Short mmCIF file of C-alpha atoms and ligand atoms in Angstrom, two decimals:
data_model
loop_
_atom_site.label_atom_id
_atom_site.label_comp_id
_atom_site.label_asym_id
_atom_site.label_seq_id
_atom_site.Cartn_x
_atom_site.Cartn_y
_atom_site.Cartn_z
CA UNK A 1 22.81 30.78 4.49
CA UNK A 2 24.12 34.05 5.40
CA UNK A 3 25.53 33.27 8.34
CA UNK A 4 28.84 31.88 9.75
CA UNK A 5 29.01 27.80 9.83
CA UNK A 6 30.94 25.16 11.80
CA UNK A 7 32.45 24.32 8.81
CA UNK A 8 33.76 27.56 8.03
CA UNK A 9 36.21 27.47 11.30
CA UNK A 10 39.30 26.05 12.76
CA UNK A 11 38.46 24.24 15.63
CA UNK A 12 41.01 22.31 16.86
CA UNK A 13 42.25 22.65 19.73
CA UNK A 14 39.84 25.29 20.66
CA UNK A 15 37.11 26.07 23.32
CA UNK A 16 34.15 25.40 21.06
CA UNK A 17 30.76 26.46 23.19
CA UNK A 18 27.88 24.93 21.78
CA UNK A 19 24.22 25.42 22.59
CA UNK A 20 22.10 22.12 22.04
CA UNK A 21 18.13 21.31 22.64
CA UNK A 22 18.92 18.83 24.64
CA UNK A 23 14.98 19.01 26.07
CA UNK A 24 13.95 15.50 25.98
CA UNK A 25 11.26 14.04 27.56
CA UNK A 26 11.83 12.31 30.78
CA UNK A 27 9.35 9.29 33.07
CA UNK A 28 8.88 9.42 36.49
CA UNK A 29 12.42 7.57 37.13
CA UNK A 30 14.63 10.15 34.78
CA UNK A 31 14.57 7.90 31.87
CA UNK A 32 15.05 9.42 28.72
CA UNK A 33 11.53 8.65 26.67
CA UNK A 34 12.36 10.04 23.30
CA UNK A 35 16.14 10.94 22.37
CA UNK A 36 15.09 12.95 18.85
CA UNK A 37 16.75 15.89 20.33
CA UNK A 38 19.64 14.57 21.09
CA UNK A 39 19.93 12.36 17.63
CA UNK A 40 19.56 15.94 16.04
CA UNK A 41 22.57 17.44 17.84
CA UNK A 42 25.10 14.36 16.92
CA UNK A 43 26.32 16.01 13.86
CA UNK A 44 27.47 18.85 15.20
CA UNK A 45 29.05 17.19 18.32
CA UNK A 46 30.73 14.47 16.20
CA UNK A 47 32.04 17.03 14.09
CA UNK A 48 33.69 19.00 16.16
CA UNK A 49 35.20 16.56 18.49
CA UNK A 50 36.23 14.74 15.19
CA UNK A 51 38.26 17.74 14.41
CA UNK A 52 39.93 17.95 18.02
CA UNK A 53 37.73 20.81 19.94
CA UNK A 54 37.07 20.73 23.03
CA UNK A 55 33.38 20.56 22.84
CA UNK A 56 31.65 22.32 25.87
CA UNK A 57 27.64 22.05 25.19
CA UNK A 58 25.05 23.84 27.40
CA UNK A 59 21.33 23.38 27.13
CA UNK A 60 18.02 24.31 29.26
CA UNK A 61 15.91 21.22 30.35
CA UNK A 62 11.87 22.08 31.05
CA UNK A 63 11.31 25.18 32.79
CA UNK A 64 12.44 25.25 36.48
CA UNK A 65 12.23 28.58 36.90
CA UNK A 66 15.68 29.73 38.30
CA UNK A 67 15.47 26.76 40.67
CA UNK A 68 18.30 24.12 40.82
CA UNK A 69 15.79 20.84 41.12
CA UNK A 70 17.19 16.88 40.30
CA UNK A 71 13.85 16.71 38.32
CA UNK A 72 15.11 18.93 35.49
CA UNK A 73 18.98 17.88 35.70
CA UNK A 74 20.55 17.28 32.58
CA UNK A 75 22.57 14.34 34.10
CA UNK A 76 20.70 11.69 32.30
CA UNK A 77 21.43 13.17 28.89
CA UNK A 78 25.39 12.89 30.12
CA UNK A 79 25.04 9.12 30.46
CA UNK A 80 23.14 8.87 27.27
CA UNK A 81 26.07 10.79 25.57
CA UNK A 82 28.74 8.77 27.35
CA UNK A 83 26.99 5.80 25.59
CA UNK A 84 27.75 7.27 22.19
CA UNK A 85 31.30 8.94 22.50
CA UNK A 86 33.05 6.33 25.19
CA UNK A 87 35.67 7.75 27.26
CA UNK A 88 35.42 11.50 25.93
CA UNK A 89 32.30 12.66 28.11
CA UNK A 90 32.23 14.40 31.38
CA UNK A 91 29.64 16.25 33.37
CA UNK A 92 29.28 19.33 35.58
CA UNK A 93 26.98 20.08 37.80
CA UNK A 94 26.60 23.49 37.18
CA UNK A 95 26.98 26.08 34.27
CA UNK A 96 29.27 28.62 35.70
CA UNK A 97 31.65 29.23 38.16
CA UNK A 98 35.43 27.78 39.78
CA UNK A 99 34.19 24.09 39.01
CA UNK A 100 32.74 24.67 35.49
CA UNK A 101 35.86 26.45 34.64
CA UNK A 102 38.20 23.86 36.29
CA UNK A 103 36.49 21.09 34.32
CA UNK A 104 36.90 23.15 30.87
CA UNK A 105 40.51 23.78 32.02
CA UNK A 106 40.72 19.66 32.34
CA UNK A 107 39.49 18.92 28.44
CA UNK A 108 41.65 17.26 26.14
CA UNK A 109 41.17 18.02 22.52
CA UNK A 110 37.76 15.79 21.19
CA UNK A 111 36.76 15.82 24.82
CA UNK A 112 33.04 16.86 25.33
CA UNK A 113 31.57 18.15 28.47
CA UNK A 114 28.21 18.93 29.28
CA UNK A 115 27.32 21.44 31.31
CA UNK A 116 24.43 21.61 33.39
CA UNK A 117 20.98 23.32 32.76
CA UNK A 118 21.20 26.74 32.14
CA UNK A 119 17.67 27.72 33.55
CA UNK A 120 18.81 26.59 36.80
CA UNK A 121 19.52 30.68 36.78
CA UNK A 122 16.80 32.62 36.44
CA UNK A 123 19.29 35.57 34.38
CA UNK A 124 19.21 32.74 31.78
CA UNK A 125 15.78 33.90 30.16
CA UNK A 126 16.15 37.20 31.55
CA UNK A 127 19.06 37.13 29.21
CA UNK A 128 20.99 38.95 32.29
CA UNK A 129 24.60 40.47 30.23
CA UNK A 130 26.58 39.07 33.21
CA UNK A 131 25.43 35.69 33.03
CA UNK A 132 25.64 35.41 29.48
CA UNK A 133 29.35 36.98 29.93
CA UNK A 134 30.17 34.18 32.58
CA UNK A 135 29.06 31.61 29.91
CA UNK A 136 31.08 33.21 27.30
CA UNK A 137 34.08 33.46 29.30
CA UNK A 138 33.91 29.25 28.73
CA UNK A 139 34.26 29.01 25.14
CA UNK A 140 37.12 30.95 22.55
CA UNK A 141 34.06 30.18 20.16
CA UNK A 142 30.58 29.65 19.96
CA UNK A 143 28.36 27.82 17.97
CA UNK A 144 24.08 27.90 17.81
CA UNK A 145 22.19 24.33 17.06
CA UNK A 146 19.27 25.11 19.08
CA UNK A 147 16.85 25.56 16.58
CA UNK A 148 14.27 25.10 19.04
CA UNK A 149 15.46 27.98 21.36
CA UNK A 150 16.76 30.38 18.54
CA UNK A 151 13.25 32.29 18.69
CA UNK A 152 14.34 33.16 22.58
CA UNK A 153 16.76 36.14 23.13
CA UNK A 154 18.01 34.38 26.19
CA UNK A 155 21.36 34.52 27.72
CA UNK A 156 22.94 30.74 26.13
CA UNK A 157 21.45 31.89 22.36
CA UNK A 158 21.83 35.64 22.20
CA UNK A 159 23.19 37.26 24.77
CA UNK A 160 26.32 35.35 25.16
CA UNK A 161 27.03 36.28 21.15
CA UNK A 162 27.92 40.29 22.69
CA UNK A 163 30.96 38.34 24.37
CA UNK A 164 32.63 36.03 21.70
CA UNK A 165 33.59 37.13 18.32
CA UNK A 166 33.24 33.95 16.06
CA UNK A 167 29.51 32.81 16.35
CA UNK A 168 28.49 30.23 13.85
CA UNK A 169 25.90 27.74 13.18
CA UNK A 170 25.66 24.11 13.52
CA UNK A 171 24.66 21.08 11.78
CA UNK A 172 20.94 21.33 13.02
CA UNK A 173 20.89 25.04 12.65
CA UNK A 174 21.90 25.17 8.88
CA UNK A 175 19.41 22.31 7.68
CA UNK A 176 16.70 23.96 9.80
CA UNK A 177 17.24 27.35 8.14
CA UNK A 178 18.09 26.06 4.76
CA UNK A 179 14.55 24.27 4.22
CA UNK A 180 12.31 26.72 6.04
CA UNK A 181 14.55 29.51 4.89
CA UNK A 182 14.04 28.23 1.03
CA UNK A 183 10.26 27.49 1.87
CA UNK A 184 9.52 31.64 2.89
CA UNK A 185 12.18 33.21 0.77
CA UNK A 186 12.78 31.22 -2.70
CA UNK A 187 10.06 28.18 -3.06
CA UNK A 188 10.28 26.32 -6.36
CA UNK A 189 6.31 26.53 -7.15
CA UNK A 190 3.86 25.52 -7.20
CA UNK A 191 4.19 26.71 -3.36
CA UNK A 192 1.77 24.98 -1.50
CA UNK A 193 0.91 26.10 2.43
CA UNK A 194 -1.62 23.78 4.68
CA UNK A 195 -2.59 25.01 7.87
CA UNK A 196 -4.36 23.46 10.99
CA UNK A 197 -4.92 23.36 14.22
CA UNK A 198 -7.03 24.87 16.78
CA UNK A 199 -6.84 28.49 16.71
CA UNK A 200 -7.09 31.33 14.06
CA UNK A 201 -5.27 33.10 16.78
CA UNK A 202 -2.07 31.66 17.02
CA UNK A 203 -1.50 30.96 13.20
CA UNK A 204 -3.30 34.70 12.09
CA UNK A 205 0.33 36.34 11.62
CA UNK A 206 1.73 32.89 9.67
CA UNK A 207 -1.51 32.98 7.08
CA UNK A 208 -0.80 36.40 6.50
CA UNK A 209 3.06 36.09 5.83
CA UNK A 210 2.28 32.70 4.06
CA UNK A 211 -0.24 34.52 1.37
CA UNK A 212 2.20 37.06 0.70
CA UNK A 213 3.99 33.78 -0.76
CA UNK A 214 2.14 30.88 -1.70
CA UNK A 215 0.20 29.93 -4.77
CA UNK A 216 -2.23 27.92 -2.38
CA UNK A 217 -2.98 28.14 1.28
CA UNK A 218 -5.22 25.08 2.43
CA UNK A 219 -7.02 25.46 6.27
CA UNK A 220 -7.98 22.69 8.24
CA UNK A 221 -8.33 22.15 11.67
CA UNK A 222 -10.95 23.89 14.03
CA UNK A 223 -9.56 27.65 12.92
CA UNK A 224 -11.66 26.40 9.57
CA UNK A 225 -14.99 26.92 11.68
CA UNK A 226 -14.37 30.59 12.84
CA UNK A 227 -14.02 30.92 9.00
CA UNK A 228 -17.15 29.46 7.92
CA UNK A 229 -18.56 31.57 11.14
CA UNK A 230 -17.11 34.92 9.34
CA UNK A 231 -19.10 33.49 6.23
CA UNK A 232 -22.01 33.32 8.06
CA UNK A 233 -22.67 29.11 8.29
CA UNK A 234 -23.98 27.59 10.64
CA UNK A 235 -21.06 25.55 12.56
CA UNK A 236 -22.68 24.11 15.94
CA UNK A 237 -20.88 23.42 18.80
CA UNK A 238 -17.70 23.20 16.64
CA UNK A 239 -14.98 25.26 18.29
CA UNK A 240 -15.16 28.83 17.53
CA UNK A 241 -13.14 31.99 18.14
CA UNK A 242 -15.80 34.15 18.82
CA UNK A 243 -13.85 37.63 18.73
CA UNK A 244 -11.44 36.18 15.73
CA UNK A 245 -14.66 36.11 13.24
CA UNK A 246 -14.40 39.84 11.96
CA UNK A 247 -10.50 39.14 11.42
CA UNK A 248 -11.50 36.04 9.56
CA UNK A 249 -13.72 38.19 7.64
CA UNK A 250 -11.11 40.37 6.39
CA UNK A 251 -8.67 37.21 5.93
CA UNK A 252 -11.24 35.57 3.75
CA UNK A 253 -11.00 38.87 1.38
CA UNK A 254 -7.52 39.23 1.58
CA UNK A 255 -6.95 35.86 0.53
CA UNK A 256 -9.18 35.57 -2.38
CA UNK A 257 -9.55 32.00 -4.13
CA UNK A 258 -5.94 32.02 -3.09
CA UNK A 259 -6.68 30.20 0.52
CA UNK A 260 -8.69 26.95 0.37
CA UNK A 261 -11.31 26.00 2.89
CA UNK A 262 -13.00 22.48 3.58
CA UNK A 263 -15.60 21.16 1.90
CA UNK A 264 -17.04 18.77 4.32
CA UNK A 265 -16.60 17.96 8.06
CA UNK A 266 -17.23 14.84 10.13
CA UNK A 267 -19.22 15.95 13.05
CA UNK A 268 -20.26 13.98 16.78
CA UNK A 269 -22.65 15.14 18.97
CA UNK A 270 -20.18 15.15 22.04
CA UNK A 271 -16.45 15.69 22.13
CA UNK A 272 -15.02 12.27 22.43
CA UNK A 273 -13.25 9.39 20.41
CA UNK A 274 -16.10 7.40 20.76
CA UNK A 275 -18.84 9.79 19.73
CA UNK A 276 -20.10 8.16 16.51
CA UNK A 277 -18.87 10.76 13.53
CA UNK A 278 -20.52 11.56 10.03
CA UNK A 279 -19.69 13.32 6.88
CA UNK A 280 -21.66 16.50 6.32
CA UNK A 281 -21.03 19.30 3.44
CA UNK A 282 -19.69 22.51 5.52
CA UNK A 283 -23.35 23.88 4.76
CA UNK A 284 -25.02 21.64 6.52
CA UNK A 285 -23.72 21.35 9.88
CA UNK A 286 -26.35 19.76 12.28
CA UNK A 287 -26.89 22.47 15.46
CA UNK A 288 -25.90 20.22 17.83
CA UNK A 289 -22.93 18.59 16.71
CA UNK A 290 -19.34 20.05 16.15
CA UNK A 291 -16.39 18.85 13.60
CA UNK A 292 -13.94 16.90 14.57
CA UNK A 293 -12.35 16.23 11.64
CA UNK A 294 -11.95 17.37 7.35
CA UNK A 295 -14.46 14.44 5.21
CA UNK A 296 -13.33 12.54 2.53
CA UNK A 297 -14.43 15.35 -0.48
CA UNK A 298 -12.10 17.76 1.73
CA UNK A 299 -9.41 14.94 1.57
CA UNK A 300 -9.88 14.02 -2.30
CA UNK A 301 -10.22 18.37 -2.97
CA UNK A 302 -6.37 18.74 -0.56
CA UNK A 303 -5.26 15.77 -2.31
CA UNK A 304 -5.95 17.66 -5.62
CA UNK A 305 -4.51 20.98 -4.72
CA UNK A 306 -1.30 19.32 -3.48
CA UNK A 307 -0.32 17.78 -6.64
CA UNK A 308 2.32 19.14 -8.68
CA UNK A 309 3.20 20.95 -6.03
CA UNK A 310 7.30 21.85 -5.37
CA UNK A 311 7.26 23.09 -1.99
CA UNK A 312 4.77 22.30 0.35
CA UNK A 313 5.12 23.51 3.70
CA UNK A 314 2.43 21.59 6.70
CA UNK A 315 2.19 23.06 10.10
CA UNK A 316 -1.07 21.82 12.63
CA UNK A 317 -3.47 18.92 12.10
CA UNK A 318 -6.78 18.74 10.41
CA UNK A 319 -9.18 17.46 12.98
CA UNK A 320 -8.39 16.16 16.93
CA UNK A 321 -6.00 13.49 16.24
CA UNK A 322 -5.32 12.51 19.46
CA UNK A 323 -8.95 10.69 19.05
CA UNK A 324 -7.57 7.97 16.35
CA UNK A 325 -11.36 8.06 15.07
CA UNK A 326 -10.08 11.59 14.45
CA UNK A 327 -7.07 11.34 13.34
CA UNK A 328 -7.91 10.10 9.15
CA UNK A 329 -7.78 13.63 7.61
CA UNK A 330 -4.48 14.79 9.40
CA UNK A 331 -2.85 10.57 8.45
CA UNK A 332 -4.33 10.72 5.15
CA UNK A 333 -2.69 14.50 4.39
CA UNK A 334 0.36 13.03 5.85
CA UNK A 335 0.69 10.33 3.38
CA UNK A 336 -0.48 12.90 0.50
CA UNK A 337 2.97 14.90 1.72
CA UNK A 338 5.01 11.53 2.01
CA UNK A 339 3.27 10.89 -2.14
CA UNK A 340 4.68 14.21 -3.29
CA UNK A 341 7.86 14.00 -1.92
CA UNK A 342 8.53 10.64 -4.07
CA UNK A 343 7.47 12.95 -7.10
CA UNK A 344 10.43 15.51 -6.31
CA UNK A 345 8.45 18.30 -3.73
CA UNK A 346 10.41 19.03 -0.81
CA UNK A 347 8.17 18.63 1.64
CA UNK A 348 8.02 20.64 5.42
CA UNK A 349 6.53 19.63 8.18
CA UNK A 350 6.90 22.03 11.45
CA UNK A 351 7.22 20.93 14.65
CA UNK A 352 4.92 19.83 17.39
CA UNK A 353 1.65 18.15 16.41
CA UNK A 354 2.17 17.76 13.01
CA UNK A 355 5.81 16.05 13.20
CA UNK A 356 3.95 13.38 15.48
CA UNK A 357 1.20 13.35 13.44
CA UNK A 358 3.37 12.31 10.68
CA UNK A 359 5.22 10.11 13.21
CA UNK A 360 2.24 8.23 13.62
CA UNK A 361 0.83 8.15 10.50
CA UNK A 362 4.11 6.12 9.44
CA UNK A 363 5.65 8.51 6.99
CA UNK A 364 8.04 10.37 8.79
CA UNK A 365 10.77 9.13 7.11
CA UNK A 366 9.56 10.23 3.60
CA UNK A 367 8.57 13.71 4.47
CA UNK A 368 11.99 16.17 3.34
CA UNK A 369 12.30 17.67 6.24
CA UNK A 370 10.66 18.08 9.76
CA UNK A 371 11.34 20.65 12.00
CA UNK A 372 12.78 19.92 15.65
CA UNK A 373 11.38 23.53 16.40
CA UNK A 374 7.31 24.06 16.75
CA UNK A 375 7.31 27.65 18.04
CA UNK A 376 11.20 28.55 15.93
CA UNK A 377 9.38 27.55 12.62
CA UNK A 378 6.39 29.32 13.09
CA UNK A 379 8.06 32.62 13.86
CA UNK A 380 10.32 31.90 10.55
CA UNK A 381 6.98 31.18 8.19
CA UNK A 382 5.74 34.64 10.11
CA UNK A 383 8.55 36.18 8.51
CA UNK A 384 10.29 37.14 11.66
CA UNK A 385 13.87 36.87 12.03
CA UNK A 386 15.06 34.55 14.85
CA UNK A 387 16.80 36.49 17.04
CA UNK A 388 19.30 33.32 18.36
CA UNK A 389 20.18 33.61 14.46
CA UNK A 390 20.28 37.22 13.96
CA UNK A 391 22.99 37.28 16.85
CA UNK A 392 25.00 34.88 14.81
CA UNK A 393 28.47 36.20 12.93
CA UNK A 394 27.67 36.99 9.26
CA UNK A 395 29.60 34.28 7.21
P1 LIG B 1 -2.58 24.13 17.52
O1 LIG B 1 -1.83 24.06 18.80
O2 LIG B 1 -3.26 25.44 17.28
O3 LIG B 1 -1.76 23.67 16.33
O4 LIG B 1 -3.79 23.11 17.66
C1 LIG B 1 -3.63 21.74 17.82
C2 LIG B 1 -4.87 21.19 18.39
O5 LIG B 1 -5.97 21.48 17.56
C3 LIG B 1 -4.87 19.68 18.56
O6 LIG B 1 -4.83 19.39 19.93
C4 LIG B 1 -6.20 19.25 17.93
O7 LIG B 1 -6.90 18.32 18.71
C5 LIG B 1 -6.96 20.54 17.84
N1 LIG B 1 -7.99 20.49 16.81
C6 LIG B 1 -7.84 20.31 15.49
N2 LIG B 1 -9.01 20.25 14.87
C7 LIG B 1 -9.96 20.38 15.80
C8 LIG B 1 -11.40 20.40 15.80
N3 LIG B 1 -12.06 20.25 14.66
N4 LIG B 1 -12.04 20.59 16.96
C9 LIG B 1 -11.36 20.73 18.12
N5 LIG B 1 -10.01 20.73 18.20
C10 LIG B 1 -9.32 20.55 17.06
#
């Protein structure tokens, strides 16, 4: 990694401003319902307090809009993280101004103090300079572990980079960019690519990027019906991007035998767990039914392609897998990735449905490396650069 790195500083004793995901889930009563986000962050807090910083870490929580509202306070998250450092965690109700800098004033070294959510001002995502200055103004150095938000040029991950000089990465940051970095810009091959999900249109730029650099790009998911579409098949009432079909025309050319469609679909008549599903070959798709999900010669033909493979990168499922009747192409793929791994692939998953997808399929543990950032790790297998991670010092 090119950039600079926690490790790479003296900390102690210093103002160490830290940007966290620290957007977990929350029920009805403000329980936390999933801490991932805050498991991920526990390197880079332990490590710095460790060394004697004083750790001030600011996060956004949902999307309130500029409005201060309890519902999308960060105060739970405080009492989770008093739970794991005892006796070094405060809280502040705010994220700038007298009492914010009073309580930063108050930190002994290894102290930690979390500030609270920085979209409770709307210059946050406007990314307004004297907001982010007023952050900056808290920490003598700053360091980025919001993978999750680096693809934002908001005030807590870019702009407040104009105002401190020393601007490293964390923990979270580093592993993040290491694997997906490795996956896009030096893959051991065979480089394998498997793409799902519902829409041509929001994966059209990553296919693109991805063929540039894989050996083998495998589609699953609905966006494999606009294909077949483009081919001229007959796909029923299976979801369709009507205006994507010439693009997936001139994808399908592009790619050559390079990008790997299904073979076989299980279709229902209606749209519904419970809608009795059978195999069909792609070419024979009944007119009124629609695919739900890759068939077992599509599963056996992946399972094929994926072998041997070194890096294998997995972002969107195969079929609806919120309906578990659904749900065997995407678990089955899962395990495939879990397979490889024990043969020495590193194996990516990106965030969002596929990280619960692999969740639930029981394999999460044996996957290399899933990302904590859906919309992040797109934008990096896109090519783009992250612009949370372009603001960062160079190492
Ligand atoms: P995306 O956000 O583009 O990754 O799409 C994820 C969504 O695609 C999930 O909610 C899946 O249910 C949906 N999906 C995957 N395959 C199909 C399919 N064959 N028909 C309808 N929806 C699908």
């Amino acid at each position: 990694m090119a950039k600079l790195f926690i490790e790479d500083l003296d900390v102690s004793g210093k103002r160490v401003l830290v940007r966290v995901d620290f957007n977990v889930p929350l029920d009805e009563s403000g329980a936390i319902t999933n801490d991932k986000r805050i498991v991920a962050s526990l390197p880079t807090i332990t490590y710095l307090s460790g060394r004697g910083a004083k750790v001030i870490l600011m996060s956004h929580l949902g999307r309130p809009k500029g409005e201060r509202t309890s519902e999308f306070s960060l105060k739970p998250v405080a009492e989770d993280l008093k739970g794991r450092f005892p006796g070094k965690v405060s809280f502040v109700d705010d994220c700038v101004g007298d009492a914010v800098a009073a309580a930063v004033d108050g930190l002994n070294d290894g102290d930690i103090l979390l500030l609270e959510n920085v979209r409770f001002y709307k210059e946050e995502t406007a990314n307004g300079g004297g907001f982010a200055a007023k952050l900056a103004s808290l920490g003598d150095i700053y360091v980025n572990d919001a993978f999750g938000s680096a693809h934002r040029a908001h005030a807590s991950t870019e702009g407040v980079t104009r105002h401190i000089e020393q601007c490293a990465a964390g923990y979270l940051m580093k592993k993040e960019l290491d694997y997906l970095g490795a996956a896009v810009g030096n893959p051991a091959r065979p480089f394998v690519a498997i793409l799902g999900g519902a829409k041509i249109s929001g994966k059209i730029d990553v296919i693109a990027n991805l063929l540039d650099k894989v050996d083998t790009l495998l589609i699953g998911g609905a966006m494999m019906f606009t294909f077949y579409k483009a081919q001229g098949k007959e796909i029923g009432k299976s979801l369709l991007e009507e205006d994507k079909v010439d693009l997936a025309r001139e994808t399908l050319e592009k790619a050559g035998d390079k990008m790997v469609l299904p073979v076989d679909t299980i279709v229902a008549e209606t749209f519904s767990n419970d809608a009795p599903g059978t195999a069909v070959p792609v070419d024979a798709i009944p007119a009124d039914t629609m695919g739900l999900d890759i068939g077992p010669e599509t599963i056996a033909l992946f399972t094929k392609k994926l072998e041997g493979a070194k890096t294998i990168v997995w972002n969107g499922p195969m079929g609806v897998f919120e309906f578990d009747n659904y749900a065997v192409g995407t678990n089955e793929i899962a395990k495939v990735l879990a397979a490889c791994t024990k043969k020495g692939a590193t194996t990516i998953v990106g965030g969002g449905d596929s990280a619960s997808a692999a969740k639930k399929a029981g394999v999460a543990k044996q996957i290399s490396h899933i990302s904590t950032g859906g919309g992040a790790s797109l934008e990096l297998l896109e090519g783009k650069e992250l612009p949370g991670v372009a603001a960062l010092s160079e190492a």
